[in-house]
C-alpha positions as protocol buffer text, in pm:
chain_id: "A"
residue {
  index: 1
  type: ALA
  ca { x: 12210 y: 7879 z: 11727 }
}
residue {
  index: 2
  type: THR
  ca { x: 12479 y: 8139 z: 11658 }
}
residue {
  index: 3
  type: ALA
  ca { x: 12291 y: 8254 z: 11348 }
}
residue {
  index: 4
  type: ILE
  ca { x: 11973 y: 8306 z: 11551 }
}
residue {
  index: 5
  type: VAL
  ca { x: 12157 y: 8509 z: 11814 }
}
residue {
  index: 6
  type: LEU
  ca { x: 12325 y: 8717 z: 11542 }
}
residue {
  index: 7
  type: LEU
  ca { x: 11993 y: 8775 z: 11367 }
}
residue {
  index: 8
  type: GLY
  ca { x: 11830 y: 8875 z: 11697 }
}
residue {
  index: 9
  type: THR
  ca { x: 12113 y: 9119 z: 11766 }
}
residue {
  index: 10
  type: ILE
  ca { x: 12084 y: 9274 z: 11421 }
}
residue {
  index: 11
  type: VAL
  ca { x: 11706 y: 9316 z: 11454 }
}
residue {
  index: 12
  type: GLY
  ca { x: 11746 y: 9465 z: 11804 }
}
residue {
  index: 13
  type: VAL
  ca { x: 12006 y: 9716 z: 11687 }
}
residue {
  index: 14
  type: TRP
  ca { x: 11788 y: 9807 z: 11389 }
}
residue {
  index: 15
  type: LEU
  ca { x: 11486 y: 9869 z: 11615 }
}
residue {
  index: 16
  type: LEU
  ca { x: 11691 y: 10087 z: 11851 }
}
residue {
  index: 17
  type: THR
  ca { x: 11832 y: 10282 z: 11556 }
}
residue {
  index: 18
  type: ALA
  ca { x: 11485 y: 10329 z: 11405 }
}
residue {
  index: 19
  type: ARG
  ca { x: 11349 y: 10466 z: 11732 }
}
residue {
  index: 20
  type: ALA
  ca { x: 11657 y: 10687 z: 11776 }
}
residue {
  index: 21
  type: THR
  ca { x: 11590 y: 10851 z: 11440 }
}
residue {
  index: 22
  type: LEU
  ca { x: 11231 y: 10953 z: 11513 }
}
residue {
  index: 23
  type: PRO
  ca { x: 11179 y: 11326 z: 11468 }
}
residue {
  index: 24
  type: ASP
  ca { x: 11184 y: 11541 z: 11781 }
}
residue {
  index: 25
  type: SER
  ca { x: 11000 y: 11860 z: 11693 }
}
residue {
  index: 26
  type: LEU
  ca { x: 10623 y: 11884 z: 11662 }
}
residue {
  index: 27
  type: LEU
  ca { x: 10646 y: 11997 z: 11298 }
}
residue {
  index: 28
  type: ASP
  ca { x: 10884 y: 11718 z: 11202 }
}
residue {
  index: 29
  type: ARG
  ca { x: 10663 y: 11463 z: 11376 }
}
residue {
  index: 30
  type: ALA
  ca { x: 10360 y: 11592 z: 11183 }
}
residue {
  index: 31
  type: VAL
  ca { x: 10548 y: 11559 z: 10853 }
}
residue {
  index: 32
  type: PHE
  ca { x: 10657 y: 11207 z: 10951 }
}
residue {
  index: 33
  type: VAL
  ca { x: 10298 y: 11104 z: 11027 }
}
residue {
  index: 34
  type: ALA
  ca { x: 10159 y: 11266 z: 10709 }
}
residue {
  index: 35
  type: GLU
  ca { x: 10414 y: 11084 z: 10494 }
}
residue {
  index: 36
  type: ALA
  ca { x: 10339 y: 10755 z: 10670 }
}
residue {
  index: 37
  type: PHE
  ca { x: 9965 y: 10822 z: 10622 }
}
residue {
  index: 38
  type: ALA
  ca { x: 10009 y: 10882 z: 10248 }
}
residue {
  index: 39
  type: SER
  ca { x: 10219 y: 10566 z: 10219 }
}
residue {
  index: 40
  type: ASN
  ca { x: 9977 y: 10364 z: 10437 }
}
residue {
  index: 41
  type: LYS
  ca { x: 10253 y: 10272 z: 10683 }
}
residue {
  index: 42
  type: LEU
  ca { x: 10057 y: 10202 z: 10998 }
}
residue {
  index: 43
  type: ALA
  ca { x: 10361 y: 10074 z: 11191 }
}
residue {
  index: 44
  type: GLU
  ca { x: 10538 y: 10407 z: 11141 }
}
residue {
  index: 45
  type: ILE
  ca { x: 10235 y: 10601 z: 11261 }
}
residue {
  index: 46
  type: LYS
  ca { x: 10216 y: 10376 z: 11566 }
}
residue {
  index: 47
  type: LEU
  ca { x: 10570 y: 10482 z: 11664 }
}
residue {
  index: 48
  type: LEU
  ca { x: 10439 y: 10834 z: 11732 }
}
residue {
  index: 49
  type: ALA
  ca { x: 10085 y: 10754 z: 11845 }
}
residue {
  index: 50
  type: SER
  ca { x: 9976 y: 10795 z: 12203 }
}
residue {
  index: 51
  type: PRO
  ca { x: 9941 y: 10452 z: 12364 }
}
residue {
  index: 52
  type: ASP
  ca { x: 9573 y: 10508 z: 12445 }
}
residue {
  index: 53
  type: SER
  ca { x: 9483 y: 10591 z: 12083 }
}
residue {
  index: 54
  type: ALA
  ca { x: 9717 y: 10366 z: 11880 }
}
residue {
  index: 55
  type: ALA
  ca { x: 9444 y: 10105 z: 11839 }
}
residue {
  index: 56
  type: ASP
  ca { x: 9243 y: 10363 z: 11639 }
}
residue {
  index: 57
  type: ILE
  ca { x: 9504 y: 10383 z: 11359 }
}
residue {
  index: 58
  type: PRO
  ca { x: 9344 y: 10129 z: 11120 }
}
residue {
  index: 59
  type: ASP
  ca { x: 9003 y: 10293 z: 11158 }
}
residue {
  index: 60
  type: TRP
  ca { x: 9152 y: 10641 z: 11101 }
}
residue {
  index: 61
  type: ILE
  ca { x: 9334 y: 10524 z: 10788 }
}
residue {
  index: 62
  type: ARG
  ca { x: 9022 y: 10352 z: 10654 }
}
residue {
  index: 63
  type: LYS
  ca { x: 8807 y: 10664 z: 10706 }
}
residue {
  index: 64
  type: ALA
  ca { x: 9054 y: 10934 z: 10606 }
}
residue {
  index: 65
  type: ARG
  ca { x: 9268 y: 10782 z: 10331 }
}
residue {
  index: 66
  type: PRO
  ca { x: 9092 y: 10786 z: 9991 }
}
residue {
  index: 67
  type: ASP
  ca { x: 9018 y: 10433 z: 9873 }
}
residue {
  index: 68
  type: VAL
  ca { x: 9130 y: 10513 z: 9516 }
}
residue {
  index: 69
  type: TRP
  ca { x: 9487 y: 10537 z: 9645 }
}
residue {
  index: 70
  type: LYS
  ca { x: 9723 y: 10242 z: 9630 }
}
residue {
  index: 71
  type: GLU
  ca { x: 9738 y: 10034 z: 9943 }
}
residue {
  index: 72
  type: LYS
  ca { x: 10118 y: 10056 z: 9941 }
}
residue {
  index: 73
  type: LEU
  ca { x: 10325 y: 10315 z: 9756 }
}
residue {
  index: 74
  type: ASP
  ca { x: 10650 y: 10244 z: 9580 }
}
residue {
  index: 75
  type: PRO
  ca { x: 10931 y: 10325 z: 9828 }
}
residue {
  index: 76
  type: THR
  ca { x: 11074 y: 10574 z: 9576 }
}
residue {
  index: 77
  type: THR
  ca { x: 10755 y: 10783 z: 9575 }
}
residue {
  index: 78
  type: ILE
  ca { x: 10828 y: 11129 z: 9708 }
}
residue {
  index: 79
  type: ILE
  ca { x: 10561 y: 11282 z: 9928 }
}
residue {
  index: 80
  type: ASN
  ca { x: 10605 y: 11660 z: 9932 }
}
residue {
  index: 81
  type: THR
  ca { x: 10479 y: 11744 z: 10282 }
}
residue {
  index: 82
  type: THR
  ca { x: 10457 y: 12062 z: 10486 }
}
residue {
  index: 83
  type: ALA
  ca { x: 10316 y: 12124 z: 10832 }
}
residue {
  index: 84
  type: GLU
  ca { x: 10184 y: 12429 z: 11011 }
}
residue {
  index: 85
  type: ILE
  ca { x: 10125 y: 12455 z: 11385 }
}
residue {
  index: 86
  type: MET
  ca { x: 9773 y: 12580 z: 11442 }
}
residue {
  index: 87
  type: ALA
  ca { x: 9790 y: 12562 z: 11822 }
}
residue {
  index: 88
  type: GLU
  ca { x: 10049 y: 12446 z: 12073 }
}
residue {
  index: 89
  type: ASP
  ca { x: 10003 y: 12463 z: 12448 }
}
residue {
  index: 90
  type: ARG
  ca { x: 10264 y: 12286 z: 12657 }
}
residue {
  index: 91
  type: THR
  ca { x: 10078 y: 12380 z: 12977 }
}
residue {
  index: 92
  type: SER
  ca { x: 9769 y: 12183 z: 12877 }
}
residue {
  index: 93
  type: GLY
  ca { x: 9982 y: 11935 z: 12682 }
}
residue {
  index: 94
  type: THR
  ca { x: 9790 y: 11966 z: 12358 }
}
residue {
  index: 95
  type: ALA
  ca { x: 9865 y: 12077 z: 12004 }
}
residue {
  index: 96
  type: CYS
  ca { x: 9703 y: 12086 z: 11664 }
}
residue {
  index: 97
  type: VAL
  ca { x: 9895 y: 12080 z: 11335 }
}
residue {
  index: 98
  type: ARG
  ca { x: 9774 y: 12100 z: 10977 }
}
residue {
  index: 99
  type: ALA
  ca { x: 9983 y: 11876 z: 10755 }
}
residue {
  index: 100
  type: THR
  ca { x: 9955 y: 11917 z: 10381 }
}
residue {
  index: 101
  type: PHE
  ca { x: 10100 y: 11709 z: 10104 }
}
residue {
  index: 102
  type: ILE
  ca { x: 10084 y: 11728 z: 9728 }
}
residue {
  index: 103
  type: VAL
  ca { x: 9902 y: 11427 z: 9586 }
}
residue {
  index: 104
  type: PRO
  ca { x: 10152 y: 11244 z: 9362 }
}
residue {
  index: 105
  type: PRO
  ca { x: 10010 y: 11088 z: 9042 }
}
residue {
  index: 106
  type: SER
  ca { x: 10161 y: 10753 z: 9139 }
}
residue {
  index: 107
  type: ILE
  ca { x: 9942 y: 10732 z: 9450 }
}
residue {
  index: 108
  type: PHE
  ca { x: 9635 y: 10615 z: 9257 }
}
residue {
  index: 109
  type: SER
  ca { x: 9577 y: 10241 z: 9225 }
}
residue {
  index: 110
  type: ASP
  ca { x: 9587 y: 10077 z: 8883 }
}
residue {
  index: 111
  type: GLU
  ca { x: 9225 y: 9972 z: 8929 }
}
residue {
  index: 112
  type: SER
  ca { x: 9111 y: 10329 z: 8999 }
}
residue {
  index: 113
  type: ARG
  ca { x: 9294 y: 10446 z: 8688 }
}
residue {
  index: 114
  type: SER
  ca { x: 9144 y: 10176 z: 8464 }
}
residue {
  index: 115
  type: THR
  ca { x: 8787 y: 10236 z: 8589 }
}
residue {
  index: 116
  type: GLY
  ca { x: 8817 y: 10615 z: 8571 }
}
residue {
  index: 117
  type: ALA
  ca { x: 8770 y: 10654 z: 8947 }
}
residue {
  index: 118
  type: ALA
  ca { x: 9107 y: 10832 z: 8973 }
}
residue {
  index: 119
  type: ARG
  ca { x: 8991 y: 11101 z: 8728 }
}
residue {
  index: 120
  type: LYS
  ca { x: 8672 y: 11151 z: 8931 }
}
residue {
  index: 121
  type: ALA
  ca { x: 8851 y: 11162 z: 9267 }
}
residue {
  index: 122
  type: LYS
  ca { x: 8828 y: 11483 z: 9465 }
}
residue {
  index: 123
  type: ASP
  ca { x: 9201 y: 11476 z: 9537 }
}
residue {
  index: 124
  type: LYS
  ca { x: 9358 y: 11516 z: 9194 }
}
residue {
  index: 125
  type: PRO
  ca { x: 9728 y: 11460 z: 9120 }
}
residue {
  index: 126
  type: GLY
  ca { x: 9913 y: 11780 z: 9202 }
}
residue {
  index: 127
  type: GLY
  ca { x: 9637 y: 11890 z: 9438 }
}
residue {
  index: 128
  type: GLU
  ca { x: 9672 y: 11931 z: 9813 }
}
residue {
  index: 129
  type: PHE
  ca { x: 9557 y: 11680 z: 10073 }
}
residue {
  index: 130
  type: HIS
  ca { x: 9515 y: 11813 z: 10428 }
}
residue {
  index: 131
  type: LEU
  ca { x: 9532 y: 11634 z: 10760 }
}
residue {
  index: 132
  type: ILE
  ca { x: 9447 y: 11795 z: 11090 }
}
residue {
  index: 133
  type: LEU
  ca { x: 9661 y: 11617 z: 11347 }
}
residue {
  index: 134
  type: PHE
  ca { x: 9596 y: 11644 z: 11719 }
}
residue {
  index: 135
  type: TRP
  ca { x: 9882 y: 11585 z: 11962 }
}
residue {
  index: 136
  type: VAL
  ca { x: 9928 y: 11524 z: 12333 }
}
residue {
  index: 137
  type: LEU
  ca { x: 10242 y: 11579 z: 12534 }
}
residue {
  index: 138
  type: SER
  ca { x: 10383 y: 11266 z: 12697 }
}
residue {
  index: 139
  type: ASP
  ca { x: 10522 y: 11261 z: 13050 }
}
residue {
  index: 140
  type: GLN
  ca { x: 10869 y: 11263 z: 12890 }
}
residue {
  index: 141
  type: GLY
  ca { x: 10789 y: 11586 z: 12700 }
}
residue {
  index: 142
  type: ALA
  ca { x: 10748 y: 11430 z: 12354 }
}
residue {
  index: 143
  type: TRP
  ca { x: 10452 y: 11506 z: 12129 }
}
residue {
  index: 144
  type: LEU
  ca { x: 10240 y: 11197 z: 12055 }
}
residue {
  index: 145
  type: LEU
  ca { x: 9964 y: 11174 z: 11796 }
}
residue {
  index: 146
  type: ASN
  ca { x: 9612 y: 11158 z: 11936 }
}
residue {
  index: 147
  type: VAL
  ca { x: 9471 y: 10929 z: 11668 }
}
residue {
  index: 148
  type: GLU
  ca { x: 9116 y: 10933 z: 11803 }
}
residue {
  index: 149
  type: ARG
  ca { x: 9084 y: 11314 z: 11776 }
}
residue {
  index: 150
  type: SER
  ca { x: 9270 y: 11320 z: 11443 }
}
residue {
  index: 151
  type: ALA
  ca { x: 9024 y: 11062 z: 11306 }
}
residue {
  index: 152
  type: LYS
  ca { x: 8730 y: 11279 z: 11409 }
}
residue {
  index: 153
  type: ALA
  ca { x: 8884 y: 11579 z: 11233 }
}
residue {
  index: 154
  type: ALA
  ca { x: 8944 y: 11370 z: 10919 }
}
residue {
  index: 155
  type: SER
  ca { x: 8572 y: 11309 z: 10889 }
}
residue {
  index: 156
  type: TRP
  ca { x: 8519 y: 11672 z: 10785 }
}
residue {
  index: 157
  type: VAL
  ca { x: 8853 y: 11806 z: 10652 }
}
residue {
  index: 158
  type: ASN
  ca { x: 8864 y: 11639 z: 10309 }
}
residue {
  index: 159
  type: LYS
  ca { x: 8493 y: 11608 z: 10242 }
}
residue {
  index: 160
  type: ASP
  ca { x: 8322 y: 11776 z: 9947 }
}
């Protein structure tokens, strides 16, 4: 019983610490989401998603993330990410950010490499991958990802 209480305490502290280390600024939040997107970490994206659009995360990932990429990246993979605010309006509570990351060679699945699909992919290693991320301002003044609008933008941003 003591072990269960101790384990519960450790998990609770870890969750509080994880939430306490979420980025504050709009740019940092966009970088966080782009890196989680590249790494296919839906739980991390959900931490910054607006509650009314969080359910759209799996659909957004499925539509926007190239299927020749690995489902999960090695934790040591570095995702070189930048973000640029395209529009930010605290009065209306909306923002739009373009996040860009360099496609690392290790992102492609072994299957896509063996079949040649990785060589034919539009997003080549070393190339740029762009995400247009839409944000809404919460009642507490924090920017939250509007996954639904971001998913709609993804349908045209990285198309040929």
